[in-house]
Coordinates of C-alpha atoms and ligand atoms in Angstrom, one line a residue:
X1 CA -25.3 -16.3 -52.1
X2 CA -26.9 -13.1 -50.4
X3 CA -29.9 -15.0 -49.3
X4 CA -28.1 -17.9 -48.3
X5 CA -25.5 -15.7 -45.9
X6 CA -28.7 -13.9 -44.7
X7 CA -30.5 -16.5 -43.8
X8 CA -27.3 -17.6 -41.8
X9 CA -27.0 -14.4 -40.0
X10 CA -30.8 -14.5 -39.1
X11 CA -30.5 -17.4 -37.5
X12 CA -27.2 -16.4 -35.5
X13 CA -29.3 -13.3 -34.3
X14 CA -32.5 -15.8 -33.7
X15 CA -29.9 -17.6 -31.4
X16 CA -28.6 -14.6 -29.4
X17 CA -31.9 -13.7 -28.3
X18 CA -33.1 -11.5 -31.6
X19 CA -36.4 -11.6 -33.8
X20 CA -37.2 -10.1 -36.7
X21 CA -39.1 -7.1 -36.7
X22 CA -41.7 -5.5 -38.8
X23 CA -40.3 -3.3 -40.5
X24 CA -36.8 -1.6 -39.7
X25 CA -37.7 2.0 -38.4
X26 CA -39.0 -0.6 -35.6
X27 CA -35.8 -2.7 -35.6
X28 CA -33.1 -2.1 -32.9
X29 CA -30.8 -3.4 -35.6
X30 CA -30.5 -3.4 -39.1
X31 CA -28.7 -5.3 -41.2
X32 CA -28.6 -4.5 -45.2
X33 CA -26.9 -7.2 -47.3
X34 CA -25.8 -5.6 -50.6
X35 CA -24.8 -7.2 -54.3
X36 CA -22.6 -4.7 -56.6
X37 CA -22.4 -7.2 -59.7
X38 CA -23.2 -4.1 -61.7
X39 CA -23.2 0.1 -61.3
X40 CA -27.3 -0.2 -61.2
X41 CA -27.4 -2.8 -57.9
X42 CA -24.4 -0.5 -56.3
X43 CA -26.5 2.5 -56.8
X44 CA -29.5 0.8 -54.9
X45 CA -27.5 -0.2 -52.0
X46 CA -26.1 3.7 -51.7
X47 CA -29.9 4.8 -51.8
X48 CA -30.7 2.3 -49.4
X49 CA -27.8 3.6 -46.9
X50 CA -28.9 7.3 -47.0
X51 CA -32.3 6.2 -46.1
X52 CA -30.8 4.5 -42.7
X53 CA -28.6 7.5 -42.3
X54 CA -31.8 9.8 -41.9
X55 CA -33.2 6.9 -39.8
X56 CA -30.1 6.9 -37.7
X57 CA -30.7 10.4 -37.1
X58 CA -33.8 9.9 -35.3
X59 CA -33.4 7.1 -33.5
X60 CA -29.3 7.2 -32.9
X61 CA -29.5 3.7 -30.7
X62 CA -30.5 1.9 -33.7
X63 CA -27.3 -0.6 -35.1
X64 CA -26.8 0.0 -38.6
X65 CA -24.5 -2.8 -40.3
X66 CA -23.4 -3.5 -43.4
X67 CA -22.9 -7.0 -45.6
X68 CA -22.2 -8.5 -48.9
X69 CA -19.8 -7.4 -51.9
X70 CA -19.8 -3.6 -51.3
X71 CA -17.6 -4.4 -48.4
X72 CA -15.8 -7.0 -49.9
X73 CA -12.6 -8.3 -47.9
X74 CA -11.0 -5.0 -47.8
X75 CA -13.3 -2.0 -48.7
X76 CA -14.6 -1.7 -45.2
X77 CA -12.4 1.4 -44.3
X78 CA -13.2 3.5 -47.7
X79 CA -16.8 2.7 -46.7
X80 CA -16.5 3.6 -43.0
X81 CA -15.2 7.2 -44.2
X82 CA -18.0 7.2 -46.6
X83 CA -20.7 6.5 -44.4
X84 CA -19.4 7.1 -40.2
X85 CA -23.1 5.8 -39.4
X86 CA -22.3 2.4 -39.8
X87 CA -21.7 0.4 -37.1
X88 CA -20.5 -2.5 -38.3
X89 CA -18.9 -3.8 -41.7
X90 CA -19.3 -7.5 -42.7
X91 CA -17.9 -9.1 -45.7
X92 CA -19.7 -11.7 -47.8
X93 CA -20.4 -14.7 -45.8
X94 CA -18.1 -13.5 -43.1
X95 CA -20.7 -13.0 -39.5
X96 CA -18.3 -12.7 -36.9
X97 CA -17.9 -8.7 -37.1
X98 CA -21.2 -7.9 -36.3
X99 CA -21.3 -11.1 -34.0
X100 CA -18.3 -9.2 -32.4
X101 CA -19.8 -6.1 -32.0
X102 CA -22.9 -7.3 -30.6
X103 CA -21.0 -8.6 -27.6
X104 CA -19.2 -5.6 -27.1
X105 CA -21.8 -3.6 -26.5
X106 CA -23.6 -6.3 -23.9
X107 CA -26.2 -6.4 -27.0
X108 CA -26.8 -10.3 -26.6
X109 CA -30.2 -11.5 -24.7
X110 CA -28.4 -11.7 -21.0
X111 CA -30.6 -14.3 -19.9
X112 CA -30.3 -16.5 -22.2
X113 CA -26.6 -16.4 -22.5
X114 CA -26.0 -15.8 -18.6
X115 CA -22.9 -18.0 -17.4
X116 CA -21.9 -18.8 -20.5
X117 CA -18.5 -18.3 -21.5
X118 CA -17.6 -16.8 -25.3
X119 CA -16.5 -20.2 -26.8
X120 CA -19.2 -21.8 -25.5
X121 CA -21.8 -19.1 -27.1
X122 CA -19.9 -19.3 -30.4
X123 CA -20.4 -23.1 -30.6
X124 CA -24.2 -22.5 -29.8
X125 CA -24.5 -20.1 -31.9
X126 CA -22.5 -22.5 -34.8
X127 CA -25.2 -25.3 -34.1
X128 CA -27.8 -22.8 -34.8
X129 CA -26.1 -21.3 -37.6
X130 CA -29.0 -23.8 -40.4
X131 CA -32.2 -23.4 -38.2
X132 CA -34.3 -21.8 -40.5
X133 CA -35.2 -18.1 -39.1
X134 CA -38.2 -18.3 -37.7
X135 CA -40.3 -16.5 -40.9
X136 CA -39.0 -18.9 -43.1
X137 CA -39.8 -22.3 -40.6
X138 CA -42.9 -22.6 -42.0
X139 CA -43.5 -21.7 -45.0
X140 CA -39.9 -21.9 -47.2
X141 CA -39.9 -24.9 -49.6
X142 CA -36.5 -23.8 -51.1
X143 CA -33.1 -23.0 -49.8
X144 CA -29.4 -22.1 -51.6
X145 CA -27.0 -23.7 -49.6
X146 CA -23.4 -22.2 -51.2
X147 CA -21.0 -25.0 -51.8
X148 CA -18.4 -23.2 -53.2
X149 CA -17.4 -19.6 -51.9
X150 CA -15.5 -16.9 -53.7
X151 CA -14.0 -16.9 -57.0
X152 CA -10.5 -17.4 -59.0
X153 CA -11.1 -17.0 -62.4
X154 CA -10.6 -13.2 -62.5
X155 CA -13.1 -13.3 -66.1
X156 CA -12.5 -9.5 -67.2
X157 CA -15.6 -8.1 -66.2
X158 CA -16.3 -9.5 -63.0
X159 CA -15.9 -7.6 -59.8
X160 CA -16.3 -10.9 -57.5
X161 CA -13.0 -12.4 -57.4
X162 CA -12.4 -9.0 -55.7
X163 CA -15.3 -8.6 -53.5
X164 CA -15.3 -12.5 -52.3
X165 CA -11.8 -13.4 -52.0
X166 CA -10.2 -16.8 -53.6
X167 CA -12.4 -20.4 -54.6
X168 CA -13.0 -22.1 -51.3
X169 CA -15.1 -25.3 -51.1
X170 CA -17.0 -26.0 -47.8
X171 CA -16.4 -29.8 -46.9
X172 CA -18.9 -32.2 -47.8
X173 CA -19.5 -33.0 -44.1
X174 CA -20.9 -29.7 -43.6
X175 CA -23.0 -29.7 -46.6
X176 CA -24.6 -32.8 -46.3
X177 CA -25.2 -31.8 -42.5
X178 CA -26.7 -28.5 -44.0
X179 CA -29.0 -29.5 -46.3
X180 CA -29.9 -32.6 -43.6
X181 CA -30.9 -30.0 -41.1
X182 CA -32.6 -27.9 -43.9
X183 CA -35.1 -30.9 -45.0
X184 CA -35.8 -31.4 -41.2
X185 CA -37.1 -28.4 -40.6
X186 CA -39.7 -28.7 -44.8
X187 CA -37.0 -27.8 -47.4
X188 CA -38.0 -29.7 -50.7
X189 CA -35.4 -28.3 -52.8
X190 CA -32.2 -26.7 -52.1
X191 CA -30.1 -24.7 -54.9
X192 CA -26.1 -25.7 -54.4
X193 CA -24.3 -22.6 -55.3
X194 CA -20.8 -21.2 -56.1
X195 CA -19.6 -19.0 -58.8
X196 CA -17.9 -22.0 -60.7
X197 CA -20.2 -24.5 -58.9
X198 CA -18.5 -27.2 -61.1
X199 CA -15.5 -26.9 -60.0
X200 CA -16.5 -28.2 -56.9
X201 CA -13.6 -30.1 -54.8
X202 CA -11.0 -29.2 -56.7
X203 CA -8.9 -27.1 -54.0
X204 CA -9.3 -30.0 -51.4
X205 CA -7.4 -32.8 -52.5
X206 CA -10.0 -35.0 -52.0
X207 CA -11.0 -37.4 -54.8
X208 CA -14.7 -36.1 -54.8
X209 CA -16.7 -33.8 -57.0
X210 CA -19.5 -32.0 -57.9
X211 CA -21.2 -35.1 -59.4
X212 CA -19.9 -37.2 -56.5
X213 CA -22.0 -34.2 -54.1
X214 CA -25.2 -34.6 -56.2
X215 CA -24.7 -38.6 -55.5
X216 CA -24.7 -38.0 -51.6
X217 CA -26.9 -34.8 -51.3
X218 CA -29.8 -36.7 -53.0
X219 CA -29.7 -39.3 -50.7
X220 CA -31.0 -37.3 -48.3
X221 CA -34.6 -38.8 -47.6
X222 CA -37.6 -36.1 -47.9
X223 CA -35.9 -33.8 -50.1
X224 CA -37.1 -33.9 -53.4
X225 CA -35.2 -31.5 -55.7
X226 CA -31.7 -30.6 -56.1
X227 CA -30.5 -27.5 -58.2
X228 CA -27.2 -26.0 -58.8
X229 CA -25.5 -22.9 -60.6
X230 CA -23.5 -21.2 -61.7
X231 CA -21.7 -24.0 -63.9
X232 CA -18.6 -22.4 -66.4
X233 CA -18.1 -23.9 -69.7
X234 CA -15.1 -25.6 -69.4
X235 CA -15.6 -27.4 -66.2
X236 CA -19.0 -29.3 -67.3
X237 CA -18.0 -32.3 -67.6
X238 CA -19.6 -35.6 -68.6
X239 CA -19.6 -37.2 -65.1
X240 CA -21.3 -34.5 -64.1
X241 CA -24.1 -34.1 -67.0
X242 CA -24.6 -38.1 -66.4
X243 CA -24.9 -37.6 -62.9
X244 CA -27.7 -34.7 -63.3
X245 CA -29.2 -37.1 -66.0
X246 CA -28.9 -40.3 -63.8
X247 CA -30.0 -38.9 -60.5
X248 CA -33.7 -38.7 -60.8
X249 CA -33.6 -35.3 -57.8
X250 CA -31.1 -33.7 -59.9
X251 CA -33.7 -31.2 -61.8
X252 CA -32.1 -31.1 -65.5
X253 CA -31.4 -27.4 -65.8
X254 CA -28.1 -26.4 -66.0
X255 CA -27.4 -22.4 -65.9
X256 CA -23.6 -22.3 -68.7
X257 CA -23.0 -18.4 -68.9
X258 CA -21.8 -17.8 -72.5
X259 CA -21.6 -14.1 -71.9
X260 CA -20.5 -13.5 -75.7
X261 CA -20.4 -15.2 -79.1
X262 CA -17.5 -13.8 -80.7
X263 CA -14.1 -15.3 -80.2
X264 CA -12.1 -12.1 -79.8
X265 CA -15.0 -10.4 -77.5
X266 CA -14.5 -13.8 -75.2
X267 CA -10.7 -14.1 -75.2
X268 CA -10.9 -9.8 -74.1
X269 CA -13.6 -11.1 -71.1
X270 CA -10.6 -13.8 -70.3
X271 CA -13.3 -16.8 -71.0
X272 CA -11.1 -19.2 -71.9
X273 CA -13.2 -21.2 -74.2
X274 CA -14.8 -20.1 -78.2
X275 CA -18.1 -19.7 -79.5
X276 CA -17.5 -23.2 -81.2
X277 CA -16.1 -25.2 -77.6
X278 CA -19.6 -23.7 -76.3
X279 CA -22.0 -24.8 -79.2
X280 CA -20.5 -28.5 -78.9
X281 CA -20.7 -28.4 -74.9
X282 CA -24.7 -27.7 -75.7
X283 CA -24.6 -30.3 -78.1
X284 CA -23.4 -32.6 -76.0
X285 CA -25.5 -32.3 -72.6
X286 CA -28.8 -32.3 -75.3
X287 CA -27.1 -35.5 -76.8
X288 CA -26.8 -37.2 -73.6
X289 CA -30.3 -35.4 -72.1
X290 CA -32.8 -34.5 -74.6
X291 CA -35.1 -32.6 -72.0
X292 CA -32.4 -30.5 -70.5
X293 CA -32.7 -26.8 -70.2
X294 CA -29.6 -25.0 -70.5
X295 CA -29.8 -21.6 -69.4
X296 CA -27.1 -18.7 -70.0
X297 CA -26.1 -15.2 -69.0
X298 CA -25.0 -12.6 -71.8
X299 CA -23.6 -9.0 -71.5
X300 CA -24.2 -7.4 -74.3
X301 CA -21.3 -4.0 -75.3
X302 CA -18.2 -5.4 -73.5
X303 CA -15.4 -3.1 -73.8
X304 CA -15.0 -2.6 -78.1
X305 CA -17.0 -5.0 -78.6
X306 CA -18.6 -3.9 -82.3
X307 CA -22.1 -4.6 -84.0
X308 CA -20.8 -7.6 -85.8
X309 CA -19.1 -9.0 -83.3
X310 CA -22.9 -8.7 -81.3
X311 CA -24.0 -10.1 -84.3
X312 CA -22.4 -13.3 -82.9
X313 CA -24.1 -13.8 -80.0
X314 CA -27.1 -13.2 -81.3
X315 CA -26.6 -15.9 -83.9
X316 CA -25.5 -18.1 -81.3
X317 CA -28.5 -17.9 -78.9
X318 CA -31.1 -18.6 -82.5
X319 CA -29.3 -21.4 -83.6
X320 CA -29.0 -23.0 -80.1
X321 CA -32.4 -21.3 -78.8
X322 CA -31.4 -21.6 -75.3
X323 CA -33.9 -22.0 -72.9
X324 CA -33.8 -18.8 -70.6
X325 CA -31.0 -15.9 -70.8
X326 CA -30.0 -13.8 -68.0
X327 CA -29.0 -10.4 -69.8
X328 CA -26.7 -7.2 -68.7
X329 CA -25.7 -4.5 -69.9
X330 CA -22.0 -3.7 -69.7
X331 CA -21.2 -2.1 -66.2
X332 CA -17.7 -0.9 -65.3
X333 CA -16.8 -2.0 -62.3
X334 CA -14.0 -0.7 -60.1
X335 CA -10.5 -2.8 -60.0
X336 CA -11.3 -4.8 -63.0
X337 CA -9.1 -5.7 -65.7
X338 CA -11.5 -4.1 -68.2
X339 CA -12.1 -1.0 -66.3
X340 CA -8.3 -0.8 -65.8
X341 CA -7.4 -1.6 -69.4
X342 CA -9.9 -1.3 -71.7
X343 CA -12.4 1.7 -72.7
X344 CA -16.2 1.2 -72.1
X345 CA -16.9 2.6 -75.4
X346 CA -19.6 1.4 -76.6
X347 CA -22.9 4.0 -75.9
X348 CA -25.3 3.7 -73.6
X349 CA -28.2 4.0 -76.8
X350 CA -26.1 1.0 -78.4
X351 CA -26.1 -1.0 -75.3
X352 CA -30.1 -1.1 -75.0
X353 CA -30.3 -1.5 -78.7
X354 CA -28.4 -4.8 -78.6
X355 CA -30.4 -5.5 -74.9
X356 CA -33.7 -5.2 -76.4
X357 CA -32.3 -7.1 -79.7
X358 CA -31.2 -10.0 -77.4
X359 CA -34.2 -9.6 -75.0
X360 CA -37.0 -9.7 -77.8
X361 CA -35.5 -13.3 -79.5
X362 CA -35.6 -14.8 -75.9
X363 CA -39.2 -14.1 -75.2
X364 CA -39.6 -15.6 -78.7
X365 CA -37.9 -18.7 -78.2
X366 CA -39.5 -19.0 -74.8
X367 CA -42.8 -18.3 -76.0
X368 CA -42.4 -21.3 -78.4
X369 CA -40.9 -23.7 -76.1
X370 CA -43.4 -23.0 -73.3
X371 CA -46.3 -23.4 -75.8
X372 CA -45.4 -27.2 -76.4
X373 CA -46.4 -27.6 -72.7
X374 CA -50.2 -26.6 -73.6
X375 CA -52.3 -29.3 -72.7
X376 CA -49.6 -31.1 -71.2
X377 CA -49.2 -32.3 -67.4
X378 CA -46.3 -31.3 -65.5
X379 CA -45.0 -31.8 -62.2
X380 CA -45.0 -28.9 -59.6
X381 CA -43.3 -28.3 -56.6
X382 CA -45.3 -25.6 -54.8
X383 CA -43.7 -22.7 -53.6
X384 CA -46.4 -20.5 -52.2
X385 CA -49.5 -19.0 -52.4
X386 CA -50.4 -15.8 -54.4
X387 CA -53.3 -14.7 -51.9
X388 CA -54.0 -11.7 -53.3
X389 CA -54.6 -13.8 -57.0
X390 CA -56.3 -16.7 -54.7
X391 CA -53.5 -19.0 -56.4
X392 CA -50.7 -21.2 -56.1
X393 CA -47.4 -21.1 -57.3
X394 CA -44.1 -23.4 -58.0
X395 CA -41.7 -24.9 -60.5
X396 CA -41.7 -27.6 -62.4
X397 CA -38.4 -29.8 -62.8
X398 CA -37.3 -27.6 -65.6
X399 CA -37.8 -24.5 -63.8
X400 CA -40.5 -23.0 -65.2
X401 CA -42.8 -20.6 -63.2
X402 CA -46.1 -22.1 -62.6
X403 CA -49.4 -20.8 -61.0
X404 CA -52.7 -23.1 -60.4
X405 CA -55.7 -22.4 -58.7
X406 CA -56.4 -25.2 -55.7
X407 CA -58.2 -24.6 -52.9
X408 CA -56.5 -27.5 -51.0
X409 CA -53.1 -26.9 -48.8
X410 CA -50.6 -27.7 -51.3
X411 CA -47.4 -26.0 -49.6
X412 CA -44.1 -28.3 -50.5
X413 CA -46.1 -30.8 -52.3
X414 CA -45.3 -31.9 -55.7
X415 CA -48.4 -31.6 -57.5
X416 CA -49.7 -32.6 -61.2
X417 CA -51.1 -29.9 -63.1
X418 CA -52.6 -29.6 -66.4
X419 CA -51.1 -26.4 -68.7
X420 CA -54.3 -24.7 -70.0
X421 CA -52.3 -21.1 -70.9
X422 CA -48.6 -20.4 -71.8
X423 CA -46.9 -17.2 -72.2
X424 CA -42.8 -16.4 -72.5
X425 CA -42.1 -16.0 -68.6
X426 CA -44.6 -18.1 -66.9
X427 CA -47.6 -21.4 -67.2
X428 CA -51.0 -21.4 -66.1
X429 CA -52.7 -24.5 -65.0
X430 CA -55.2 -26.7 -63.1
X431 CA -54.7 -29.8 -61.0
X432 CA -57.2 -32.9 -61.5
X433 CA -60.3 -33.6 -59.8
X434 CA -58.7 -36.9 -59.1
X435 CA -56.8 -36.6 -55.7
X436 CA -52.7 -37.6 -56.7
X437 CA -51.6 -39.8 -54.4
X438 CA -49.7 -37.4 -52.6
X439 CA -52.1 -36.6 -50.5
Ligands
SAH1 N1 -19.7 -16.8 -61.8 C1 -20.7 -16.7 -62.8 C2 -21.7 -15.6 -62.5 C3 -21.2 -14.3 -62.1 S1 -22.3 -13.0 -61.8 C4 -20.1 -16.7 -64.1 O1 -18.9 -16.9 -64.2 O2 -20.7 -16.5 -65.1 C5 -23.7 -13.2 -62.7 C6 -23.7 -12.5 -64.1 O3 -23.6 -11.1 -64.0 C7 -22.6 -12.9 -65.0 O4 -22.8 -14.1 -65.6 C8 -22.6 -11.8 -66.0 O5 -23.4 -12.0 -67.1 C9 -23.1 -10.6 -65.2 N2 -22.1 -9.6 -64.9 C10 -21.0 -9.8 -64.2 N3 -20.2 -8.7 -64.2 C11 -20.8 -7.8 -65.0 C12 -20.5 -6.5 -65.5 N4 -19.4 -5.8 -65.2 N5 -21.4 -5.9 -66.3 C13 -22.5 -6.5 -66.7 N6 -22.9 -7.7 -66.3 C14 -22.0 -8.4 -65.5

């Protein structure tokens, strides 16, 4: 979401005359987007302001502004109190302020935007708004485009709701325009995101759905791949796992949180669905698509949450053997229910025992699954090059990391390569001498 509302503001800047410098003690503005999912990212984002406040210090004239979930929709005055350096305060997805401010002070490139009346620089800058910035115009393969924004489901943890303000989802028009725009200028594959990205369409009264989206977003000529996360286990539905399965762009990888396995650890997280409802949802998307990796996040010591209880989580992920878990640590998090109502009592030793419990059966199960590729040809979409390595590097339609030495210019190809070596997190692999027909 971060990158996709920076990448927006970029381009905004790019139209008002701005370009990105090389590093910001050179910049005349600087903009730092910030995530505060848990206590660690917050902490980074704090660190990251006291470095601009020295920088500030030496070079006053320098705009400091600040993005993303620490300001949320209504923690900009606390913050402004906090840190008086700040110019500007911007919540997530929300440009105008800085926009705002910018015009203000006479900041916007005069010559460029001489005659021009306000509206009229807004609409520009709107048109603008899914140029790629001009970094990125050559050499990005991927983009997120968010489809939904915000959050309603108030899960007992989870700061968002708060920070990102109530489910909204963007019209189709405007996504389909998006992602358009984004393939004219090399996107291959674009990530649709929200934080219940499955419940797509269901606060605009239109008879039209994630699944219907997928339909329409892969008809989009030159793009190859279409992702999209973060889907919530009781709005996959089986429209929507035969639409991933029937729509041959649709990579099948679908990113389910379970976050716990024990019934009374997921009813206090507000879930709203059991360890059982989620063991037949797997079931059934590996029923309907055999090769379908279902990813999930865990958080491992929720409020009271005791070693048995764990116990059942970490049953869960061996007898499903999930493909990839994203794993946290229980982080209080200000205005949540849990931080209001329950006690984080469970240590911090505890906490990384169950981490590194959870952490060493997925590298495990991912060691053995990645191993089947061995000898194996898979298809890549190429990402980038590792210079430094001489190497090149993508995904293949299941998501999985892989590097490959070529010396040809692969960049936003899909290439066939061979697996010769397989470890937990990543493949390594060559392409054939034989020239696919890509080329
Ligand atoms: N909307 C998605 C993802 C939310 S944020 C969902 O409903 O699952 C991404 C992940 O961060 C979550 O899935 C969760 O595993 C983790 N997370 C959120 N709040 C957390 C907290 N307070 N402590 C630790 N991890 C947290």
């Amino acid at each position: 979401m971060n990158e996709a509302d920076s990448r927006h503001l970029s381009s905004q800047l790019e139209a008002l005359g701005y370009h990105e410098a090389d590093s910001s003690t050179d910049a005349d503005l600087v903009v730092l987007n910030t995530c505060v999912i848990r206590q660690q990212a917050e902490d980074k984002a704090v660190g990251k302001l006291h470095t601009l406040k020295s920088m500030k210090k030496k070079k006053p004239n320098t705009t400091i502004a600040l993005m993303g979930c620490m300001v949320g929709i209504k923690e900009a005055p606390r913050l402004k109190q906090r840190f008086p350096f700040v110019d500007v305060f911007m919540p997530p997805s929300e440009t105008e302020p800085l926009l705002d401010y910018l015009g203000d002070q006479g900041l916007y490139d005069h010559n460029k935007l001489r005659d021009t009346r306000e509206k009229a620089i807004r609409n520009a800058i709107q048109d603008e708004e899914f140029v790629l910035p001009a970094l990125q115009r050559k050499s990005a393969v991927t983009a997120h485009v968010p489809i939904v924004l915000g959050c309603s489901h108030a899960c007992t943890f989870c700061i968002i709701p708060y920070r990102r303000g109530i489910e909204r989802s963007r019209p189709k028009q405007e996504i389909v325009h998006e992602v358009t725009t984004l393939v004219d200028q090399g996107i291959r594959e674009v990530m649709l995101l929200g934080q219940i990205v499955d419940r797509y369409g269901t606060d605009l009264n239109e008879d039209y759905d994630l699944a219907d989206l997928l339909y329409d977003v892969a008809n989009i000529n030159g793009l190859f791949r279409i992702r999209f996360l973060t889907s919530h286990p009781n709005w996959m539905t089986d429209k929507l796992i035969d639409a991933v399965k029937d729509i041959d762009k649709v990579c099948p990888q679908l990113e389910i949180p379970v976050q716990a396995g024990n019934d009374e650890v997921l009813a206090n997280m507000r879930r709203g669905y059991t360890n059982a409802a989620y063991r037949t949802l797997v079931d059934r998307v590996r029923s309907r698509m055999p090769d379908a990796m279902v990813h999930t996040d865990i958080i491992v010591g929720f409020p009271g949450e005791t070693d048995e209880q764990f116990m059942d989580t970490y049953s869960l992920l061996k007898d499903l053997r999930l493909d990839k878990v994203h794993l946290a640590k229980y982080s209080e998090r200000p205005q949540t229910i849990a931080t209001r109502k329950m006690e984080d009592d469970v240590t911090p030793v505890e906490k990384e025992r169950r981490r590194k419990k959870i952490d060493e059966l997925d590298t495990i199960i991912q060691t053995e699954k990645n191993s089947r590729l061995l000898h194996k040809t898979v298809e890549v979409l190429v990402e980038g090059r590792d210079d430094r390595k001489g190497r090149w590097r993508g995904r293949t339609l299941q998501n999985k990391l892989t590097y490959f030495e070529d010396n040809r210019d692969l960049l936003g190809k899909l290439v066939d390569v061979n697996i010769n070596r397989a470890g937990p997190y990543s493949l390594l692999g060559s392409t054939s001498i034989s020239l696919p027909s890509m080329l």
